[in-house]
Amino acid sequence: MSSYCIHSASDKALSWRGGRGVGCATTGVTMSDATQTERAGKAIRDLIISGVVLPGERLAEVQLAERLNMSRTPVRSALNTLRYEGLVESLPGRGYAVASFAAEDLRHAVELRGLLEGTAARQAAERGAAIFEVDQLNRVLRDIDALFEDQTTWKDHVHEYINLNEEFHRLLIESAQNPVLARLYEQLIKLPFASPSDLVVGYWHLPGSYEKFTAAQHQHWAIVESITAGRGTRAEFLGREHAEITTKALGEMLRSGALSRDLMATAARRPRPAARG
Amino acid sequence: MSSYCIHSASDKALSWRGGRGVGCATTGVTMSDATQTERAGKAIRDLIISGVVLPGERLAEVQLAERLNMSRTPVRSALNTLRYEGLVESLPGRGYAVASFAAEDLRHAVELRGLLEGTAARQAAERGAAIFEVDQLNRVLRDIDALFEDQTTWKDHVHEYINLNEEFHRLLIESAQNPVLARLYEQLIKLPFASPSDLVVGYWHLPGSYEKFTAAQHQHWAIVESITAGRGTRAEFLGREHAEITTKALGEMLRSGALSRDLMATAARRPRPAARG
DNA sequence: TCCAAGGTCAATGTATACAAAATTGTCAAC
DNA sequence: GTTGACAATTTTGTATACATTGACCTTGGA
C-alpha cells in the first residue's frame, strides 16, 4: 500500500496542516505529541485526509486502537473531537463514520470563510484597528511582496508564502478583537480544504497560479488599506471578494484532479452509513 | 443553597434550552436520557448556566462524577464535548474550567447570528427557495401573528411563541440548503444566550416586550417576502437588522439584571484559571 | 422459497484500576 | 522573612475488564 501522506501525486509532499514532520497515516506513532489522544487525533485525521479510509466508511474503535497501537480510550476521545471538527459523523448508537464532502461543501466553506474574514475586516475598520496590528499586517504583506518579486523563482518559496499567507489571515481575524468570531473561524477552517493554507498547497503548481496569487495579494493590500482608513463596508466586501478568487481556484483544482478525489462523495451527498465498507 | 434551575428570579421557571422536563442541576439524574454521557452533558450544562459553578472555576472530574453519581468516563466525554460548545475551556494538562462570558461576547454572538441568518436568507433568495420551504415559513409566521392578535393575552402563549420563533429561525437556516452554514450556526447558538429562544426567555416579561416582538415579527415577514421575490441583498440586510433588535433587547436585559450575573465575567475577560475557586 | 423469531456475536458504553504529571505543602538554607 | 528544592497528594491520562445494546445469521414455520 503505497498511499502515503497526503497528495501522493504531488512530489514535494507538502503536509496538510502545517504539522511539522508528523509521521504518516500508516504508523501514526513517529510523531512526538504530548498525549496519546493528540496522537490519535492526528493519526485518524491523516487516515481520512489521505484517503486510506473512505467517506461513509465506519470507524471502529477497536480496529483503530489496534492500528495505532493504543487503547480505545484515547481513540474514543479523539473521535469525539473530530466529530466537532466535521471530519467524522457520529452514528446513533454505532460509533462513527468518515464524513463525506461534496465539492459544493468546499465552495460553501470557502464562501463562509470570506464572509467571516470580511466581517472581521469591517469590525476592525469600524472600531479603529490599533497601530500595532496594522503594522503587523503591513509587515506580512511586505514579506509576501518580496517573495513574488521574481516571477522565475517564487515557486522555491511556496512554503514561506503558505506560512505568511496563513499569518495574514490569522492577523486579520485577530484584528477584529472578537473572540466569538475567532472561535467560529477556527472551527470553520478545520474542515478539509477550508483553510487558506490547504488551498495554496493544492493550487500552487497549477498553471496561472502566479497571477492568482498576485491578484490575491493585491486584495490583501486593499483590505489593510480599508481597515486603516476606517472604511468598514469596503473592507467587508473586499474580504468577501477575496474568497471569490479562492472559489475560482478551487474550481480549477477540482477539474485538474489536484484534490484527493477520495474526499469527495461521488454518489449522493452523505450516503447512508453503509455498514459494509 | 436555593440556587435552583435557571433564573430563580423568574417565577415561571422557563427552562433554558427547551429541554422538556429536565431535572435540575443539583440532581441531574431525574431525566431519562439514552446514555450516561448525555446525562452528564446536560447536568454539567445546568451547573454552569444556573451559576452553581462560577466562571473560571475548575471542573474536576472526580468531583463531578461523584456529584452526578457516575464514573469519570462519561464525565470526561461530556466535558470534551462542552469544550466545543464553548461552555468550558480546556486547561493544558489540568482538565477544564468554566468559560467566562463578557456582555461583549453575547453582543458579538448575536451579531454573528444575524450575519449567518442574513447570509442564509440571501442564499435562499439567490438560488430561489422552493415553494414548500416558503410555505412552511409563511405558516409559522401566520401562527405567530395569531398569538399577537390580542395584546392582553399574548403573554399566556410565550411558550408557543418561543417554539414558533425557534422554528422560524431553523427553517430560515434550512432554506439556504447549505450544510456548512447550518453546522456553523448550530455551533454558534450553543453559546449561552446566543440562540433565539434564550433571549426570548429572558426578555418577554420586561416592559415594552410586546412592541419589540411585533417589530421583530414585521421583520420576519419582510425577510420571507425578500426571499420569495429573489431579492438577496435586501434579505441579507434584513437578517442583520433583525439581530439589531435582539442586541437592543440584550442591552435592556443586562441593565435589568434579567440575565444571571454569574454568567458574566465581572473582572477581566477570561481571567486566569485561578486554581482556587 | 420466503418470512419471522430467536440466538449468537461483535462493537459500543461504562466502570475501575493503574500510571504519570502537576500542584501544593513542608522544610531547610540563605 | 523569603526563596528554593523536595516530597506528598491530588488530578488527569491511559489501559483494561465488564455490561449492554444492536446487528447479523441461523433455524423453524408457513
XYZ file of C-alpha atoms (C1' of nucleotides) in Angstrom:
614
model
C 0.000 0.000 0.000
C 1.906 2.993 -1.246
C -0.748 5.504 -0.256
C 1.471 7.751 1.739
C 0.875 11.052 3.455
C -1.218 13.493 1.524
C -1.289 14.061 -2.190
C 0.785 11.152 -3.296
C 0.632 12.801 -6.710
C 2.496 15.913 -5.616
C 6.197 15.192 -5.338
C 7.059 17.778 -2.725
C 4.642 16.175 -0.265
C 3.572 19.335 1.470
C 1.953 18.363 4.718
C -1.677 19.126 5.071
C -1.989 21.284 8.138
C 1.434 22.604 8.862
C 2.043 19.697 11.180
C 5.812 19.839 11.310
C 7.208 16.478 10.461
C 4.268 14.432 11.576
C 4.521 10.808 10.662
C 2.185 9.249 8.210
C -1.153 7.623 8.478
C 0.038 4.065 8.409
C 2.098 4.371 11.547
C 0.832 7.479 13.301
C 3.348 6.849 16.050
C 6.528 8.538 14.912
C 5.420 11.984 15.953
C 6.132 13.174 19.435
C 2.942 14.715 20.774
C 2.186 15.276 24.384
C -0.655 12.825 24.818
C -1.931 9.684 23.199
C -5.198 11.458 22.493
C -3.448 14.059 20.356
C -1.528 11.366 18.541
C -4.788 9.537 17.885
C -6.439 12.713 16.610
C -3.680 13.492 14.144
C -3.384 9.898 13.010
C -7.092 9.481 12.348
C -7.127 12.837 10.596
C -4.333 11.646 8.350
C -6.185 8.420 7.647
C -9.169 10.420 6.476
C -7.370 13.125 4.530
C -5.012 10.741 2.796
C -7.912 8.601 1.692
C -6.833 5.418 3.459
C -10.326 5.284 4.884
C -13.104 6.355 2.561
C -16.086 8.645 3.156
C -19.000 6.783 4.647
C -16.760 4.060 5.951
C -17.255 3.133 9.558
C -14.523 3.830 12.062
C -14.477 1.059 14.634
C -12.738 1.877 17.878
C -11.043 -1.452 18.412
C -9.777 -1.564 14.871
C -8.383 1.974 15.123
C -6.858 1.278 18.503
C -5.041 -1.755 17.162
C -3.858 0.146 14.103
C -2.472 2.952 16.231
C -1.077 0.723 18.952
C -3.018 2.252 21.792
C -6.091 1.568 23.872
C -9.630 2.516 22.960
C -9.785 5.381 25.440
C -7.703 7.985 23.567
C -9.225 6.833 20.277
C -12.697 7.478 21.628
C -11.696 10.890 22.849
C -10.123 11.806 19.534
C -13.170 10.640 17.588
C -15.403 12.736 19.782
C -13.229 15.730 18.991
C -13.094 15.026 15.270
C -16.859 14.978 15.252
C -16.891 18.642 16.165
C -14.329 19.368 13.515
C -16.617 17.890 10.914
C -14.339 15.080 9.778
C -16.411 12.255 11.181
C -20.104 11.786 11.799
C -21.473 10.024 14.818
C -23.929 7.234 14.125
C -26.736 6.995 16.683
C -25.537 4.063 18.735
C -22.964 2.585 16.408
C -19.909 4.750 16.736
C -18.549 6.899 13.953
C -18.174 7.084 10.191
C -15.957 9.185 7.947
C -17.792 12.304 6.814
C -18.442 12.895 3.143
C -17.643 16.161 1.473
C -19.140 17.225 -1.777
C -17.456 19.814 -3.952
C -20.373 22.057 -3.085
C -19.468 21.832 0.594
C -15.970 23.074 -0.124
C -17.323 26.032 -2.078
C -19.698 26.837 0.754
C -16.892 26.651 3.275
C -14.708 28.990 1.266
C -17.545 31.447 0.808
C -18.264 31.427 4.540
C -14.613 31.980 5.277
C -14.764 35.056 3.084
C -17.842 36.178 4.963
C -16.135 35.852 8.339
C -12.915 37.445 7.143
C -14.884 40.274 5.610
C -16.757 40.762 8.855
C -13.504 40.778 10.782
C -12.111 43.404 8.438
C -15.221 45.532 8.794
C -15.199 45.342 12.564
C -11.512 46.167 12.650
C -12.163 49.186 10.453
C -15.177 50.314 12.451
C -13.567 50.133 15.855
C -10.327 51.580 14.549
C -7.612 48.983 14.476
C -4.622 49.594 16.703
C -1.430 50.791 15.065
C 0.413 47.721 16.254
C -1.982 45.372 14.482
C -1.894 47.325 11.239
C 1.880 47.347 11.403
C 1.940 43.596 11.707
C -0.403 43.190 8.762
C 1.722 45.535 6.667
C 4.897 43.687 7.611
C 3.468 40.358 6.481
C 2.303 41.859 3.204
C 5.715 43.386 2.513
C 7.287 39.992 3.107
C 4.879 38.396 0.661
C 5.620 41.113 -1.897
C 9.288 40.230 -1.640
C 8.537 36.598 -2.433
C 6.707 37.491 -5.627
C 9.278 39.971 -6.887
C 10.970 37.418 -9.086
C 8.442 35.527 -11.168
C 11.001 32.860 -12.069
C 11.966 31.802 -8.553
C 8.830 32.354 -6.491
C 7.964 28.678 -6.527
C 11.028 27.980 -4.415
C 9.394 29.898 -1.606
C 5.974 28.324 -1.577
C 6.436 27.153 1.978
C 7.222 30.680 3.121
C 4.241 32.002 1.214
C 1.968 29.461 2.855
C 3.157 30.494 6.290
C 2.905 34.210 5.576
C -0.500 33.870 3.964
C -1.739 31.923 6.951
C -0.331 34.536 9.294
C -2.039 37.312 7.365
C -5.427 35.672 7.636
C -4.859 34.925 11.297
C -3.885 38.543 11.977
C -6.912 39.724 10.043
C -9.243 37.715 12.269
C -7.413 38.868 15.385
C -7.698 42.487 14.343
C -11.448 42.337 14.898
C -10.849 41.534 18.585
C -13.946 39.394 18.560
C -13.387 36.087 20.374
C -16.707 34.637 19.246
C -15.895 35.287 15.615
C -12.411 33.897 16.106
C -13.818 30.704 17.594
C -16.243 30.255 14.721
C -13.460 30.867 12.225
C -11.254 28.286 13.893
C -13.994 25.706 13.632
C -14.642 26.531 10.004
C -11.057 26.211 8.792
C -10.720 22.806 10.415
C -12.826 21.433 7.603
C -10.668 19.874 4.914
C -9.511 22.418 2.346
C -11.324 25.282 4.011
C -8.209 26.867 5.477
C -6.117 29.359 3.491
C -3.066 27.075 3.507
C -4.803 23.981 2.255
C -5.895 25.679 -0.907
C -2.473 27.101 -1.622
C -0.958 23.658 -1.156
C -3.272 22.229 -3.760
C -3.090 25.109 -6.197
C 0.417 26.499 -6.457
C 1.656 24.081 -9.112
C -1.259 24.666 -11.475
C -0.840 26.945 -14.493
C -1.742 30.559 -13.861
C -1.155 30.308 -10.133
C 1.276 33.232 -10.128
C -1.358 35.603 -11.455
C -3.938 34.336 -8.966
C -1.595 34.752 -6.032
C -0.507 38.251 -7.029
C -4.121 39.254 -7.549
C -4.917 37.900 -4.098
C -2.005 39.856 -2.684
C -3.403 42.974 -4.314
C -6.621 42.358 -2.406
C -4.682 41.825 0.806
C -3.240 45.310 0.480
C -6.621 46.786 -0.294
C -8.139 45.164 2.785
C -5.490 46.564 5.112
C -5.807 49.924 3.394
C -9.541 49.919 4.066
C -9.045 48.998 7.683
C -6.528 51.785 8.152
C -8.865 54.265 6.520
C -11.792 53.104 8.626
C -13.770 52.129 5.549
C -15.689 49.223 7.003
C -18.026 48.489 4.125
C -15.214 48.377 1.588
C -13.171 46.182 3.916
C -16.044 43.734 4.300
C -16.739 43.379 0.628
C -13.073 43.028 -0.199
C -12.929 40.179 2.284
C -15.819 38.512 0.513
C -14.395 39.163 -2.909
C -11.128 37.670 -1.772
C -12.978 34.408 -1.288
C -14.178 34.550 -4.881
C -10.624 34.138 -6.144
C -10.263 31.150 -3.894
C -13.507 29.679 -5.144
C -12.296 30.052 -8.701
C -9.010 28.366 -7.819
C -10.963 25.626 -6.098
C -12.902 25.008 -9.274
C -9.704 24.660 -11.279
C -8.288 22.306 -8.693
C -11.370 20.136 -8.868
C -11.203 19.987 -12.639
C -7.484 19.236 -12.605
C -7.919 16.471 -10.085
C -5.443 18.084 -7.703
C -7.753 17.410 -4.800
C -7.779 13.916 -3.492
C -10.884 12.570 -5.144
C -11.433 10.303 -2.162
C -12.536 13.310 -0.157
C -15.468 13.858 -2.465
C -18.630 11.921 -2.216
C -19.014 10.524 -5.678
C -22.547 9.275 -5.412
C -25.092 11.018 -3.242
C -24.365 13.606 -0.614
C -23.790 11.966 2.770
C -24.540 8.403 1.751
C -26.150 6.115 4.275
C -23.742 4.582 6.785
C -23.222 1.558 4.573
C -22.198 -0.793 7.344
C -20.088 -2.655 4.854
C -17.025 -0.636 3.883
C -28.438 26.550 48.589
C -31.638 27.666 46.921
C -29.986 28.271 43.579
C -32.357 26.205 41.529
C -32.723 25.679 37.823
C -32.328 28.798 35.794
C -33.468 32.302 36.584
C -34.560 31.834 40.155
C -35.946 35.345 39.833
C -38.465 34.418 37.154
C -41.390 32.595 38.709
C -42.482 30.623 35.691
C -39.072 28.944 35.541
C -38.852 28.567 31.815
C -36.213 26.005 31.066
C -33.145 27.208 29.310
C -32.853 25.152 26.170
C -36.206 23.629 25.569
C -35.177 20.529 27.444
C -38.570 19.106 28.226
C -38.787 18.485 31.907
C -35.129 18.017 32.557
C -34.258 17.803 36.182
C -32.197 20.415 37.881
C -28.526 20.902 38.343
C -28.336 19.577 41.848
C -29.505 16.109 40.946
C -29.041 15.794 37.199
C -30.325 12.262 37.442
C -34.086 12.548 37.184
C -34.060 12.861 33.414
C -34.199 9.766 31.298
C -31.615 10.176 28.567
C -30.244 7.395 26.477
C -26.690 7.387 27.746
C -24.818 8.459 30.838
C -22.714 10.751 28.674
C -25.776 12.722 27.605
C -26.969 12.939 31.181
C -23.543 14.209 32.210
C -23.560 16.789 29.448
C -26.937 18.198 30.393
C -26.165 18.146 34.081
C -22.862 19.968 33.735
C -24.503 22.429 31.381
C -27.136 23.114 34.012
C -24.474 23.549 36.666
C -22.819 26.204 34.536
C -25.929 28.028 33.321
C -27.583 28.077 36.703
C -24.492 29.547 38.264
C -23.838 26.729 40.715
C -20.301 26.675 39.395
C -18.795 30.039 38.587
C -16.829 31.213 35.546
C -13.156 30.449 35.845
C -13.817 27.748 38.392
C -12.126 24.463 37.732
C -14.191 21.404 36.933
C -12.574 18.352 38.476
C -13.631 15.054 37.009
C -13.811 13.046 40.217
C -15.806 15.728 41.961
C -18.280 15.954 39.064
C -18.521 12.186 38.808
C -19.392 11.920 42.490
C -21.908 14.731 42.226
C -23.650 13.067 39.276
C -23.397 9.525 40.609
C -21.489 8.101 37.690
C -17.949 7.205 36.736
C -15.365 9.565 35.333
C -15.636 8.188 31.813
C -18.926 9.796 30.718
C -17.982 12.955 32.586
C -14.755 13.188 30.615
C -16.597 12.637 27.385
C -19.188 15.278 28.197
C -16.535 17.825 29.174
C -14.743 17.232 25.910
C -17.998 17.935 24.096
C -18.809 21.034 26.136
C -15.429 22.399 25.191
C -16.545 22.592 21.596
C -19.773 24.228 22.612
C -17.834 26.983 24.302
C -19.116 26.394 27.819
C -15.861 25.136 29.258
C -12.243 25.790 28.449
C -9.614 23.119 28.496
C -6.517 23.863 30.547
C -3.344 22.449 29.040
C -2.783 19.478 31.277
C -5.082 20.360 34.117
C -8.528 19.471 32.944
C -11.256 22.016 32.419
C -12.618 25.283 33.740
C -15.942 27.047 33.312
C -15.736 29.550 30.467
C -16.285 33.225 31.139
C -18.636 35.315 29.100
C -18.495 39.044 28.985
C -21.509 41.068 27.926
C -19.493 41.954 24.852
C -19.284 38.295 23.916
C -23.047 37.991 23.988
C -23.414 41.012 21.724
C -20.867 39.572 19.348
C -22.669 36.252 19.286
C -25.983 37.891 18.497
C -24.445 39.980 15.754
C -22.840 36.924 14.201
C -26.120 35.082 14.369
C -27.668 37.916 12.410
C -24.833 37.651 9.921
C -25.397 33.943 9.380
C -29.166 34.283 9.220
C -28.806 37.119 6.765
C -26.477 35.038 4.653
C -28.910 32.138 4.737
C -31.704 34.438 3.622
C -29.592 35.822 0.794
C -28.579 32.396 -0.419
C -32.173 31.213 -0.262
C -33.233 34.220 -2.298
C -30.433 33.838 -4.815
C -30.929 30.174 -5.508
C -34.705 30.575 -5.489
C -36.224 28.942 -2.449
C -38.565 26.042 -3.067
C -42.272 26.660 -2.717
C -42.506 24.106 0.040
C -39.959 25.917 2.204
C -41.574 29.293 1.683
C -44.931 27.788 2.571
C -43.553 26.482 5.824
C -42.043 29.844 6.690
C -45.341 31.565 5.926
C -47.264 29.084 8.022
C -45.067 29.707 11.056
C -45.407 33.458 10.631
C -49.184 33.255 10.398
C -49.217 31.233 13.609
C -47.097 33.851 15.326
C -49.402 36.607 14.063
C -52.302 34.795 15.688
C -50.529 34.794 19.033
C -50.013 38.544 18.974
C -53.543 39.399 17.890
C -54.692 40.075 21.400
C -52.267 42.326 23.229
C -53.818 41.465 26.593
C -53.421 37.720 26.463
C -50.293 37.162 24.404
C -48.180 36.510 27.473
C -50.136 33.330 28.094
C -48.656 31.933 24.902
C -44.999 32.737 25.430
C -44.072 29.083 25.274
C -45.772 28.733 21.919
C -44.067 31.865 20.673
C -40.688 30.541 21.736
C -41.263 27.329 19.839
C -42.559 29.057 16.731
C -39.801 31.643 16.773
C -37.225 28.907 17.067
C -38.840 27.016 14.235
C -38.793 30.100 12.031
C -35.103 30.638 12.526
C -34.416 26.965 11.957
C -36.420 26.982 8.730
C -34.627 30.120 7.639
C -31.239 28.442 8.001
C -32.505 25.315 6.276
C -33.838 27.323 3.365
C -30.271 28.138 2.338
C -29.586 24.416 1.844
C -26.041 24.982 2.954
C -24.871 22.266 5.377
C -21.658 24.095 6.253
C -23.553 27.209 7.221
C -26.044 25.131 9.171
C -23.252 23.464 11.116
C -21.640 26.787 11.958
C -24.997 28.159 13.058
C -25.615 25.165 15.287
C -22.302 25.696 16.999
C -22.941 29.392 17.448
C -26.333 29.078 19.108
C -24.989 26.610 21.608
C -23.329 29.514 23.358
C -25.382 30.685 26.316
C -27.969 33.262 25.296
C -26.963 33.205 21.652
C -29.966 31.214 20.481
C -33.240 32.879 19.544
C -35.141 31.133 22.337
C -32.795 32.054 25.134
C -33.228 35.724 24.525
C -36.989 35.488 24.395
C -36.986 33.608 27.680
C -35.060 36.387 29.341
C -36.895 39.267 27.727
C -40.599 38.595 27.476
C -41.503 39.873 30.933
C -39.706 43.183 30.553
C -41.694 46.357 29.769
C -42.033 47.098 26.077
C -41.509 43.499 25.056
C -44.745 43.383 23.065
C -43.589 46.159 20.786
C -40.186 44.546 20.322
C -41.694 41.189 19.450
C -44.185 42.623 16.978
C -41.437 44.672 15.354
C -39.347 41.527 15.076
C -42.305 39.745 13.537
C -42.594 42.540 11.000
C -39.009 41.842 10.011
C -39.736 38.124 9.789
C -42.385 38.836 7.173
C -40.077 41.152 5.278
C -37.351 38.520 5.179
C -39.645 35.865 3.741
C -41.007 38.412 1.308
C -37.489 39.172 0.109
C -36.679 35.509 -0.297
C -39.817 34.938 -2.312
C -39.041 37.910 -4.521
C -35.454 36.783 -5.012
C -34.115 39.983 -3.505
C -30.952 38.588 -1.920
C -29.340 41.817 -0.798
C -32.451 43.011 0.973
C -32.895 39.601 2.582
C -29.354 39.649 3.889
C -29.541 43.079 5.400
C -32.913 42.395 6.956
C -31.360 39.353 8.598
C -28.620 41.522 10.010
C -31.000 44.238 11.061
C -33.106 41.636 12.801
C -30.134 40.995 15.065
C -30.044 44.668 15.987
C -33.392 44.394 17.734
C -32.065 41.441 19.656
C -28.938 43.357 20.599
C -31.072 46.177 21.911
C -33.164 43.750 23.920
C -29.988 42.171 25.224
C -28.837 45.549 26.476
C -32.082 46.065 28.354
C -31.827 42.612 29.841
C -28.324 43.303 31.036
C -29.373 46.575 32.634
C -32.426 44.991 34.251
C -30.380 42.150 35.671
C -32.564 39.574 33.975
C -29.509 37.633 32.893
C -27.862 35.549 35.519
C -24.990 37.786 36.510
C -22.918 34.712 37.271
C -22.551 34.151 33.563
C -20.729 37.419 33.167
C -17.089 37.805 33.920
C -17.074 40.636 36.402
C -13.385 41.336 36.472
C -11.210 40.860 33.425
C -12.125 38.998 30.308
C -11.161 35.345 30.619
C -9.451 35.547 33.970
C -6.547 33.241 34.617
C -7.572 29.752 35.685
C -7.493 30.781 39.337
C -6.797 27.336 40.721
C -8.666 28.284 43.856
C -12.375 28.683 43.131
C -38.856 -20.335 -1.132
C -39.773 -16.585 1.783
C -40.568 -14.566 6.209
C -40.133 -14.297 11.088
C -38.202 -15.132 15.526
C -34.653 -16.226 18.287
C -29.757 -16.799 19.337
C -25.029 -15.601 18.738
C -21.554 -12.329 18.261
C -19.295 -8.106 17.778
C -18.993 -3.366 18.940
C -20.109 0.496 21.792
C -20.983 2.374 26.586
C -19.369 2.289 31.292
C -16.643 1.403 35.369
C -12.441 0.857 37.668
C -7.536 0.208 38.366
C -3.121 1.968 37.392
C 0.471 5.356 35.778
C 2.171 9.809 35.045
C 2.013 14.564 35.675
C 1.164 18.681 38.220
C 0.059 21.272 42.160
C 0.549 22.044 46.931
C 2.627 21.817 51.269
C 6.733 21.463 54.023
C 11.284 22.045 55.278
C 15.690 23.954 55.123
C 19.012 27.313 53.682
C 20.186 31.965 52.679
C 11.288 36.656 56.070
C 11.874 34.983 51.645
C 13.206 31.634 48.340
C 14.490 27.332 46.834
C 14.001 22.392 46.382
C 11.891 18.100 47.570
C 8.160 15.140 48.876
C 3.305 14.043 49.362
C -1.139 14.234 47.457
C -4.422 15.201 44.281
C -5.747 15.026 39.463
C -5.520 13.940 34.855
C -4.233 10.409 31.191
C -4.430 5.598 29.868
C -5.457 0.727 29.884
C -8.451 -2.997 30.566
C -12.401 -5.585 32.131
C -17.300 -5.809 32.173
C -22.142 -4.737 30.677
C -25.393 -3.816 27.261
C -27.069 -2.708 23.062
C -27.567 -3.540 18.256
C -26.649 -6.263 14.111
C -26.218 -10.492 11.671
C -27.064 -15.226 10.936
C -29.358 -19.394 11.634
C -33.363 -22.086 12.187
C -38.074 -23.046 12.205
C -42.547 -22.487 10.264
C -45.858 -21.143 6.673
